[in-house]
mmCIF file of C-alpha atoms in Angstrom:
data_model
loop_
_atom_site.group_PDB
_atom_site.id
_atom_site.type_symbol
_atom_site.label_atom_id
_atom_site.label_comp_id
_atom_site.label_asym_id
_atom_site.label_seq_id
_atom_site.Cartn_x
_atom_site.Cartn_y
_atom_site.Cartn_z
ATOM 1 C CA MET A 1 -6.588 -11.212 -23.765
ATOM 2 C CA GLN A 2 -5.524 -12.341 -20.269
ATOM 3 C CA THR A 3 -5.420 -15.692 -19.315
ATOM 4 C CA PRO A 4 -6.855 -17.035 -16.065
ATOM 5 C CA GLU A 5 -3.546 -17.705 -14.741
ATOM 6 C CA GLU A 6 -2.450 -14.394 -15.451
ATOM 7 C CA GLY A 7 -5.491 -12.800 -13.428
ATOM 8 C CA LYS A 8 -4.797 -14.799 -10.474
ATOM 9 C CA ILE A 9 -1.176 -13.229 -10.701
ATOM 10 C CA ARG A 10 -3.032 -9.785 -10.683
ATOM 11 C CA VAL A 11 -5.184 -10.113 -8.227
ATOM 12 C CA ALA A 12 -2.387 -11.459 -5.931
ATOM 13 C CA PHE A 13 -0.061 -8.900 -6.152
ATOM 14 C CA ALA A 14 -2.635 -5.960 -6.327
ATOM 15 C CA GLU A 15 -3.242 -6.890 -2.655
ATOM 16 C CA LEU A 16 -0.065 -6.064 -1.672
ATOM 17 C CA ILE A 17 1.011 -2.346 -0.117
ATOM 18 C CA ASP A 18 1.729 0.129 -2.721
ATOM 19 C CA LEU A 19 5.259 0.733 -1.802
ATOM 20 C CA VAL A 20 5.597 4.127 -3.934
ATOM 21 C CA SER A 21 2.131 5.454 -2.213
ATOM 22 C CA GLU A 22 2.730 9.369 -1.195
ATOM 23 C CA LYS A 23 0.847 8.035 2.102
ATOM 24 C CA VAL A 24 3.965 6.091 2.679
ATOM 25 C CA GLY A 25 6.392 8.618 1.724
ATOM 26 C CA GLY A 26 6.848 7.813 -1.961
ATOM 27 C CA LYS A 27 8.216 10.527 -4.182
ATOM 28 C CA ALA A 28 8.092 11.642 -7.861
ATOM 29 C CA LEU A 29 11.691 12.624 -8.074
ATOM 30 C CA LEU A 30 12.644 13.904 -11.749
ATOM 31 C CA ALA A 31 11.092 13.329 -15.245
ATOM 32 C CA ASN A 32 12.560 14.331 -18.446
ATOM 33 C CA ASP A 33 8.992 15.821 -19.613
ATOM 34 C CA GLU A 34 5.919 17.028 -17.651
ATOM 35 C CA PHE A 35 4.481 19.688 -19.932
ATOM 36 C CA PHE A 36 0.935 19.120 -19.606
ATOM 37 C CA ALA A 37 0.709 17.452 -16.226
ATOM 38 C CA PRO A 38 3.012 17.196 -13.051
ATOM 39 C CA LYS A 39 4.585 13.818 -12.432
ATOM 40 C CA GLU A 40 3.454 13.931 -8.555
ATOM 41 C CA ASN A 41 0.053 13.009 -9.404
ATOM 42 C CA LEU A 42 1.194 9.671 -10.430
ATOM 43 C CA LEU A 43 1.288 8.883 -6.451
ATOM 44 C CA LYS A 44 -1.794 10.569 -5.083
ATOM 45 C CA PRO A 45 -4.635 8.716 -4.107
ATOM 46 C CA GLY A 46 -7.451 7.157 -5.916
ATOM 47 C CA ARG A 47 -7.623 6.824 -9.966
ATOM 48 C CA GLY A 48 -7.667 10.370 -10.952
ATOM 49 C CA VAL A 49 -10.807 12.605 -12.197
ATOM 50 C CA PHE A 50 -11.739 13.970 -15.311
ATOM 51 C CA ILE A 51 -13.059 17.668 -15.301
ATOM 52 C CA PRO A 52 -14.565 18.279 -19.077
ATOM 53 C CA ASP A 53 -13.861 22.214 -19.252
ATOM 54 C CA LYS A 54 -10.883 22.629 -17.214
ATOM 55 C CA TYR A 55 -7.702 24.119 -18.897
ATOM 56 C CA THR A 56 -4.489 25.471 -18.057
ATOM 57 C CA GLU A 57 -2.099 27.522 -20.038
ATOM 58 C CA PHE A 58 -0.524 24.549 -21.580
ATOM 59 C CA GLY A 59 -3.671 22.868 -22.609
ATOM 60 C CA LYS A 60 -6.200 20.626 -21.149
ATOM 61 C CA TRP A 61 -6.049 19.981 -17.416
ATOM 62 C CA MET A 62 -5.563 16.422 -16.559
ATOM 63 C CA ASP A 63 -5.325 14.466 -13.336
ATOM 64 C CA GLY A 64 -1.805 12.278 -13.895
ATOM 65 C CA TRP A 65 1.367 12.578 -15.630
ATOM 66 C CA GLU A 66 1.498 13.928 -19.181
ATOM 67 C CA THR A 67 4.181 14.888 -21.432
ATOM 68 C CA ARG A 68 3.960 16.702 -25.002
ATOM 69 C CA ARG A 69 3.911 15.023 -28.191
ATOM 70 C CA LYS A 70 7.299 14.020 -29.352
ATOM 71 C CA ARG A 71 8.634 14.787 -32.255
ATOM 72 C CA VAL A 72 12.140 13.597 -32.024
ATOM 73 C CA PRO A 73 13.160 10.171 -31.546
ATOM 74 C CA GLY A 74 13.236 8.481 -27.849
ATOM 75 C CA TYR A 75 11.041 8.005 -25.005
ATOM 76 C CA ASP A 76 9.856 9.798 -21.993
ATOM 77 C CA TRP A 77 10.590 8.596 -18.283
ATOM 78 C CA CYS A 78 9.843 9.319 -14.555
ATOM 79 C CA ILE A 79 12.276 8.383 -11.583
ATOM 80 C CA LEU A 80 10.403 7.833 -8.129
ATOM 81 C CA GLN A 81 11.628 7.020 -4.838
ATOM 82 C CA LEU A 82 9.854 4.117 -2.711
ATOM 83 C CA GLY A 83 8.651 5.396 0.243
ATOM 84 C CA LEU A 84 8.912 1.887 1.589
ATOM 85 C CA PRO A 85 11.931 -0.084 0.011
ATOM 86 C CA GLY A 86 11.221 -3.685 -0.731
ATOM 87 C CA VAL A 87 10.614 -6.733 -3.052
ATOM 88 C CA ILE A 88 8.365 -5.419 -5.993
ATOM 89 C CA ARG A 89 5.576 -8.241 -6.954
ATOM 90 C CA GLY A 90 3.773 -6.250 -9.923
ATOM 91 C CA VAL A 91 2.889 -2.818 -10.989
ATOM 92 C CA ASN A 92 0.016 -1.227 -12.049
ATOM 93 C CA VAL A 93 0.085 1.551 -14.777
ATOM 94 C CA ASP A 94 -3.580 3.441 -14.697
ATOM 95 C CA THR A 95 -4.209 5.197 -17.806
ATOM 96 C CA HIS A 96 -7.671 5.980 -16.395
ATOM 97 C CA HIS A 97 -9.253 9.116 -18.278
ATOM 98 C CA PHE A 98 -6.081 8.970 -20.954
ATOM 99 C CA LEU A 99 -7.872 7.461 -23.979
ATOM 100 C CA GLY A 100 -6.283 9.468 -27.211
ATOM 101 C CA ASN A 101 -3.201 10.276 -25.503
ATOM 102 C CA PHE A 102 -2.158 7.294 -23.776
ATOM 103 C CA PRO A 103 1.433 5.644 -24.215
ATOM 104 C CA GLU A 104 1.396 2.672 -26.348
ATOM 105 C CA TYR A 105 4.393 0.988 -24.455
ATOM 106 C CA ALA A 106 6.140 0.928 -20.937
ATOM 107 C CA SER A 107 8.841 -0.364 -19.201
ATOM 108 C CA VAL A 108 9.851 -0.426 -15.636
ATOM 109 C CA ASP A 109 13.374 -0.210 -14.280
ATOM 110 C CA ALA A 110 14.611 -0.714 -10.494
ATOM 111 C CA LEU A 111 17.569 0.472 -8.718
ATOM 112 C CA GLU A 112 18.584 -0.107 -5.015
ATOM 113 C CA VAL A 113 21.087 2.810 -3.511
ATOM 114 C CA SER A 114 21.933 3.945 -0.144
ATOM 115 C CA GLY A 115 21.654 7.438 1.439
ATOM 116 C CA SER A 116 20.050 10.268 -0.307
ATOM 117 C CA PRO A 117 21.632 10.858 -3.585
ATOM 118 C CA SER A 118 20.481 13.611 -5.746
ATOM 119 C CA PRO A 119 17.498 12.748 -8.593
ATOM 120 C CA GLU A 120 19.973 13.785 -11.413
ATOM 121 C CA SER A 121 22.654 11.404 -10.258
ATOM 122 C CA LEU A 122 20.143 8.805 -10.615
ATOM 123 C CA VAL A 123 19.459 9.253 -14.441
ATOM 124 C CA ASP A 124 22.861 7.347 -15.314
ATOM 125 C CA ALA A 125 22.614 4.747 -12.528
ATOM 126 C CA ALA A 126 22.898 1.003 -13.205
ATOM 127 C CA TRP A 127 19.309 0.186 -13.676
ATOM 128 C CA THR A 128 17.720 -3.169 -13.801
ATOM 129 C CA GLU A 129 14.693 -3.985 -15.925
ATOM 130 C CA VAL A 130 12.012 -5.432 -14.022
ATOM 131 C CA VAL A 131 9.276 -5.234 -16.277
ATOM 132 C CA PRO A 132 9.878 -5.080 -20.168
ATOM 133 C CA ARG A 133 8.400 -2.995 -22.763
ATOM 134 C CA THR A 134 4.879 -4.058 -22.622
ATOM 135 C CA LYS A 135 1.626 -2.672 -24.656
ATOM 136 C CA LEU A 136 -0.495 -0.607 -22.939
ATOM 137 C CA SER A 137 -4.420 -0.114 -22.957
ATOM 138 C CA GLY A 138 -6.036 3.122 -22.485
ATOM 139 C CA GLY A 139 -8.609 4.167 -19.884
ATOM 140 C CA THR A 140 -7.674 1.328 -17.523
ATOM 141 C CA GLN A 141 -5.359 -0.295 -15.041
ATOM 142 C CA ASN A 142 -2.686 -2.219 -16.669
ATOM 143 C CA PHE A 143 -1.167 -4.782 -13.967
ATOM 144 C CA LEU A 144 2.292 -6.108 -15.006
ATOM 145 C CA PRO A 145 3.992 -8.590 -13.014
ATOM 146 C CA VAL A 146 7.624 -8.671 -11.381
ATOM 147 C CA ALA A 147 9.732 -11.537 -11.134
ATOM 148 C CA ASN A 148 12.675 -10.666 -9.151
ATOM 149 C CA GLU A 149 13.322 -11.080 -5.727
ATOM 150 C CA ARG A 150 15.659 -8.085 -5.080
ATOM 151 C CA ARG A 151 15.211 -5.503 -2.676
ATOM 152 C CA TRP A 152 14.684 -2.119 -4.258
ATOM 153 C CA THR A 153 14.810 1.701 -3.309
ATOM 154 C CA HIS A 154 13.793 3.423 -6.598
ATOM 155 C CA VAL A 155 11.954 2.627 -9.758
ATOM 156 C CA ARG A 156 11.664 4.446 -13.271
ATOM 157 C CA LEU A 157 8.949 4.146 -15.535
ATOM 158 C CA ASN A 158 9.477 4.744 -19.167
ATOM 159 C CA ILE A 159 6.709 5.453 -21.443
ATOM 160 C CA TYR A 160 6.811 4.879 -25.085
ATOM 161 C CA PRO A 161 7.053 7.383 -27.105
ATOM 162 C CA ASP A 162 5.038 9.783 -24.946
ATOM 163 C CA GLY A 163 1.440 10.584 -23.500
ATOM 164 C CA GLY A 164 -0.242 10.122 -20.066
ATOM 165 C CA VAL A 165 -0.507 7.881 -17.106
ATOM 166 C CA ALA A 166 -2.990 8.728 -14.278
ATOM 167 C CA ARG A 167 -1.461 6.710 -11.295
ATOM 168 C CA PHE A 168 1.522 4.599 -10.813
ATOM 169 C CA ARG A 169 1.547 1.767 -8.153
ATOM 170 C CA VAL A 170 4.574 -0.541 -7.124
ATOM 171 C CA HIS A 171 3.001 -3.447 -4.856
ATOM 172 C CA GLY A 172 5.394 -5.625 -3.112
ATOM 173 C CA VAL A 173 6.522 -6.446 0.119
ATOM 174 C CA VAL A 174 8.565 -4.314 2.504
ATOM 175 C CA ARG A 175 12.143 -5.627 3.198
ATOM 176 C CA PRO A 176 13.183 -3.885 6.535
ATOM 177 C CA ASP A 177 16.154 -3.767 8.110
ATOM 178 C CA LEU A 178 16.105 -7.040 10.486
ATOM 179 C CA ALA A 179 19.322 -6.148 12.131
ATOM 180 C CA ALA A 180 18.135 -2.751 13.286
ATOM 181 C CA LEU A 181 14.807 -4.261 14.585
ATOM 182 C CA ARG A 182 16.138 -6.649 16.502
ATOM 183 C CA ALA A 183 18.456 -4.226 18.259
ATOM 184 C CA SER A 184 15.515 -1.840 18.893
ATOM 185 C CA GLU A 185 13.288 -2.183 22.167
ATOM 186 C CA GLY A 186 9.676 -0.760 21.831
ATOM 187 C CA VAL A 187 9.604 -0.906 18.192
ATOM 188 C CA ASP A 188 6.147 -1.152 16.242
ATOM 189 C CA LEU A 189 6.240 -4.701 15.013
ATOM 190 C CA ALA A 190 3.108 -4.210 13.205
ATOM 191 C CA ALA A 191 3.777 -0.974 11.354
ATOM 192 C CA ALA A 192 4.124 -1.253 7.242
ATOM 193 C CA GLU A 193 7.304 0.906 7.382
ATOM 194 C CA ASN A 194 8.918 -2.025 9.679
ATOM 195 C CA GLY A 195 7.936 -4.787 7.536
ATOM 196 C CA GLY A 196 4.404 -5.609 9.048
ATOM 197 C CA THR A 197 1.770 -7.169 6.403
ATOM 198 C CA VAL A 198 -1.823 -7.119 6.552
ATOM 199 C CA VAL A 199 -2.421 -10.739 5.471
ATOM 200 C CA THR A 200 -6.039 -11.128 5.201
ATOM 201 C CA CYS A 201 -9.652 -9.843 6.729
ATOM 202 C CA ASN A 202 -12.962 -11.086 6.490
ATOM 203 C CA ASP A 203 -14.385 -7.423 5.425
ATOM 204 C CA ALA A 204 -12.850 -3.920 4.268
ATOM 205 C CA PHE A 205 -16.072 -2.361 2.572
ATOM 206 C CA PHE A 206 -15.340 0.920 3.524
ATOM 207 C CA GLY A 207 -11.569 0.911 4.415
ATOM 208 C CA PRO A 208 -8.939 -0.993 3.076
ATOM 209 C CA LYS A 209 -7.299 -3.174 4.983
ATOM 210 C CA ASP A 210 -3.520 -2.066 4.704
ATOM 211 C CA ASN A 211 -4.552 1.429 6.231
ATOM 212 C CA LEU A 212 -4.527 -0.323 9.608
ATOM 213 C CA ILE A 213 -0.800 -0.244 9.626
ATOM 214 C CA MET A 214 0.073 2.872 7.587
ATOM 215 C CA PRO A 215 2.462 5.527 8.951
ATOM 216 C CA GLY A 216 1.204 8.438 11.182
ATOM 217 C CA ARG A 217 -2.261 8.915 12.287
ATOM 218 C CA ALA A 218 -5.125 8.856 9.788
ATOM 219 C CA VAL A 219 -6.088 12.325 8.515
ATOM 220 C CA ASN A 220 -10.059 11.410 7.821
ATOM 221 C CA MET A 221 -12.345 8.272 8.322
ATOM 222 C CA GLY A 222 -11.172 7.329 4.583
ATOM 223 C CA GLU A 223 -7.736 6.372 6.162
ATOM 224 C CA GLY A 224 -8.693 3.705 8.255
ATOM 225 C CA TRP A 225 -10.018 0.032 7.939
ATOM 226 C CA GLU A 226 -13.798 -0.193 8.008
ATOM 227 C CA THR A 227 -16.271 -2.988 7.588
ATOM 228 C CA ARG A 228 -19.850 -2.639 6.617
ATOM 229 C CA ARG A 229 -22.713 -2.876 8.910
ATOM 230 C CA LYS A 230 -23.178 -6.261 10.344
ATOM 231 C CA ARG A 231 -26.671 -7.738 9.883
ATOM 232 C CA VAL A 232 -26.153 -11.336 11.021
ATOM 233 C CA PRO A 233 -24.305 -12.503 14.166
ATOM 234 C CA GLY A 234 -20.943 -12.742 14.466
ATOM 235 C CA PHE A 235 -17.996 -10.266 14.448
ATOM 236 C CA ASP A 236 -15.067 -8.933 11.901
ATOM 237 C CA TRP A 237 -11.591 -9.581 12.108
ATOM 238 C CA ILE A 238 -8.208 -8.837 10.698
ATOM 239 C CA VAL A 239 -4.780 -10.733 10.664
ATOM 240 C CA VAL A 240 -1.363 -8.960 10.858
ATOM 241 C CA LYS A 241 1.979 -10.441 10.219
ATOM 242 C CA LEU A 242 4.595 -8.937 12.580
ATOM 243 C CA ALA A 243 7.829 -7.675 10.762
ATOM 244 C CA ALA A 244 9.570 -10.147 12.551
ATOM 245 C CA PRO A 245 8.474 -12.915 15.298
ATOM 246 C CA GLY A 246 8.558 -10.677 18.602
ATOM 247 C CA THR A 247 7.175 -10.276 22.064
ATOM 248 C CA LEU A 248 4.355 -7.462 22.907
ATOM 249 C CA GLN A 249 4.965 -4.999 25.409
ATOM 250 C CA ARG A 250 2.155 -2.223 24.586
ATOM 251 C CA VAL A 251 -0.787 -2.120 22.247
ATOM 252 C CA GLU A 252 -2.373 0.808 20.710
ATOM 253 C CA VAL A 253 -5.931 0.880 19.104
ATOM 254 C CA ASP A 254 -6.646 3.946 17.503
ATOM 255 C CA THR A 255 -10.455 5.065 16.472
ATOM 256 C CA ASN A 256 -9.316 8.456 15.325
ATOM 257 C CA HIS A 257 -12.475 10.100 13.350
ATOM 258 C CA TYR A 258 -14.564 7.207 14.069
ATOM 259 C CA LYS A 259 -17.207 8.654 15.906
ATOM 260 C CA GLY A 260 -20.446 7.208 14.813
ATOM 261 C CA ASN A 261 -19.025 3.995 13.497
ATOM 262 C CA PHE A 262 -16.393 2.521 15.979
ATOM 263 C CA PRO A 263 -16.685 -0.852 17.202
ATOM 264 C CA ASP A 264 -18.464 -1.651 20.399
ATOM 265 C CA MET A 265 -15.483 -3.624 21.766
ATOM 266 C CA CYS A 266 -12.214 -5.415 20.610
ATOM 267 C CA SER A 267 -10.003 -8.244 21.412
ATOM 268 C CA LEU A 268 -6.747 -9.438 20.382
ATOM 269 C CA GLU A 269 -5.184 -12.688 19.602
ATOM 270 C CA GLY A 270 -1.878 -14.382 18.814
ATOM 271 C CA CYS A 271 -0.213 -17.110 16.990
ATOM 272 C CA THR A 272 2.942 -18.619 15.951
ATOM 273 C CA LEU A 273 3.049 -20.042 12.367
ATOM 274 C CA LYS A 274 6.118 -21.644 10.655
ATOM 275 C CA GLU A 275 4.482 -21.174 7.386
ATOM 276 C CA ASP A 276 1.778 -18.456 6.064
ATOM 277 C CA LEU A 277 -1.772 -19.358 5.668
ATOM 278 C CA LEU A 278 -3.762 -17.542 3.317
ATOM 279 C CA ASP A 279 -7.363 -18.786 4.829
ATOM 280 C CA PHE A 280 -7.183 -17.808 8.335
ATOM 281 C CA ALA A 281 -10.918 -17.828 8.805
ATOM 282 C CA ASN A 282 -11.130 -21.273 8.003
ATOM 283 C CA ALA A 283 -7.526 -22.723 9.474
ATOM 284 C CA LYS A 284 -8.873 -24.966 12.372
ATOM 285 C CA ASP A 285 -5.524 -25.895 13.399
ATOM 286 C CA ILE A 286 -4.354 -22.475 14.551
ATOM 287 C CA ALA A 287 -3.855 -22.358 18.343
ATOM 288 C CA TRP A 288 -4.974 -18.630 18.829
ATOM 289 C CA GLN A 289 -3.690 -17.374 22.521
ATOM 290 C CA GLU A 290 -5.614 -14.282 23.973
ATOM 291 C CA ILE A 291 -3.333 -11.175 24.359
ATOM 292 C CA LEU A 292 -6.132 -8.453 25.101
ATOM 293 C CA PRO A 293 -9.791 -9.915 26.072
ATOM 294 C CA LYS A 294 -12.946 -8.261 24.888
ATOM 295 C CA THR A 295 -12.661 -4.686 25.776
ATOM 296 C CA LYS A 296 -14.846 -1.308 25.371
ATOM 297 C CA LEU A 297 -13.743 1.248 23.033
ATOM 298 C CA GLN A 298 -14.480 4.869 22.425
ATOM 299 C CA ALA A 299 -15.240 6.907 19.689
ATOM 300 C CA HIS A 300 -12.249 9.318 17.983
ATOM 301 C CA HIS A 301 -9.916 7.884 20.862
ATOM 302 C CA ARG A 302 -6.420 6.668 20.913
ATOM 303 C CA HIS A 303 -6.633 3.395 23.638
ATOM 304 C CA PHE A 304 -3.438 1.976 24.923
ATOM 305 C CA PHE A 305 -3.080 -1.176 26.635
ATOM 306 C CA GLU A 306 -0.004 -2.485 28.612
ATOM 307 C CA THR A 307 -0.949 -3.862 31.779
ATOM 308 C CA GLU A 308 -4.021 -5.326 30.290
ATOM 309 C CA LEU A 309 -2.381 -7.597 27.984
ATOM 310 C CA LYS A 310 -2.425 -11.658 28.976
ATOM 311 C CA ALA A 311 0.177 -12.797 26.912
ATOM 312 C CA SER A 312 2.995 -11.319 25.443
ATOM 313 C CA GLY A 313 4.336 -13.925 22.884
ATOM 314 C CA PRO A 314 6.426 -14.173 21.048
ATOM 315 C CA PHE A 315 4.168 -14.095 18.278
ATOM 316 C CA THR A 316 4.197 -14.199 14.301
ATOM 317 C CA HIS A 317 0.789 -13.183 13.909
ATOM 318 C CA VAL A 318 -1.809 -11.322 15.708
ATOM 319 C CA ARG A 319 -5.613 -11.077 14.958
ATOM 320 C CA LEU A 320 -7.412 -7.858 15.970
ATOM 321 C CA ASN A 321 -11.138 -8.783 16.264
ATOM 322 C CA ILE A 322 -13.837 -5.877 16.388
ATOM 323 C CA PHE A 323 -17.343 -6.449 17.926
ATOM 324 C CA PRO A 324 -19.670 -6.468 15.918
ATOM 325 C CA ASP A 325 -18.226 -4.086 13.276
ATOM 326 C CA GLY A 326 -17.087 -0.763 12.500
ATOM 327 C CA GLY A 327 -13.901 1.141 11.758
ATOM 328 C CA ILE A 328 -10.134 1.227 13.423
ATOM 329 C CA SER A 329 -7.799 3.528 12.052
ATOM 330 C CA ARG A 330 -4.573 2.291 13.507
ATOM 331 C CA LEU A 331 -3.132 -0.631 15.175
ATOM 332 C CA ARG A 332 0.072 -0.261 16.981
ATOM 333 C CA LEU A 333 1.829 -3.604 18.351
ATOM 334 C CA HIS A 334 4.938 -2.205 20.075
ATOM 335 C CA GLY A 335 7.494 -5.283 21.356
ATOM 336 C CA ARG A 336 10.618 -6.312 20.709
ATOM 337 C CA ALA A 337 11.705 -8.600 17.716
ATOM 338 C CA SER A 338 13.149 -12.005 18.710
#
């Protein structure tokens, strides 16, 4: 049974960005077996679906990665490339819908390599175990913490001896090339791929907070940050920690796909902190400085602000306020790292 402390660990790392998601460029490179269901399913959104009467020529159709029943010694494995290299805080081996066919145990190895090596060349690479062989439960999310501060580019999921996993999440913190950031002008300091992090928000009922800083434009309304309809006075807000302290030159607020539920107005504030704070709502001593005053927004539109900015920083954190509620698909904070 999970202890309260383990529960806190699980909640903490599960809030971090999924470094291997296909949304951020993660790839399932190679598996020793994918007889019943392909490895690419591991990185898809959601937790997977179950269709009772759907079959393929190989057997039951399953929304996950599933290997055949092993009749020889050994175990099955899948090598994945992180879309965003970084420090791993924990993984989620989700066995959703796999009940009589989930693996009994799993372990995770990690690797850092440069360039674009072939998947086959990674099989015998010098992998480091970051999650030891751990017993799994079927039909649930198995959250396994990682205690290692190294930067990784690839992971290998090992399952013992065989079976099916619906989804695999690798939660962590992006570790960018800071030297390259500082050498660039006009870099997006909020972008997840550059090391930006959504620290907290007051509401994310319809759309997860991390969507705000994902690569590219949202493909639908479900890929943005969206709050519930506000029935009390006030406004909604979200705090982004910049990839590095920096000065802002241009801001983009994108309401792509939000047509009947975009915020009426927005504003931006910045601050400089020496230490991270977890509760920005009640941090009375934070001296927020106005960057963009309360400004009208349009539906389904990319808003660019440059001359309207009242302050440029340098800042470490930026808070986007929306009035009174609604959805924003992307926030881009273009500037220069200090």
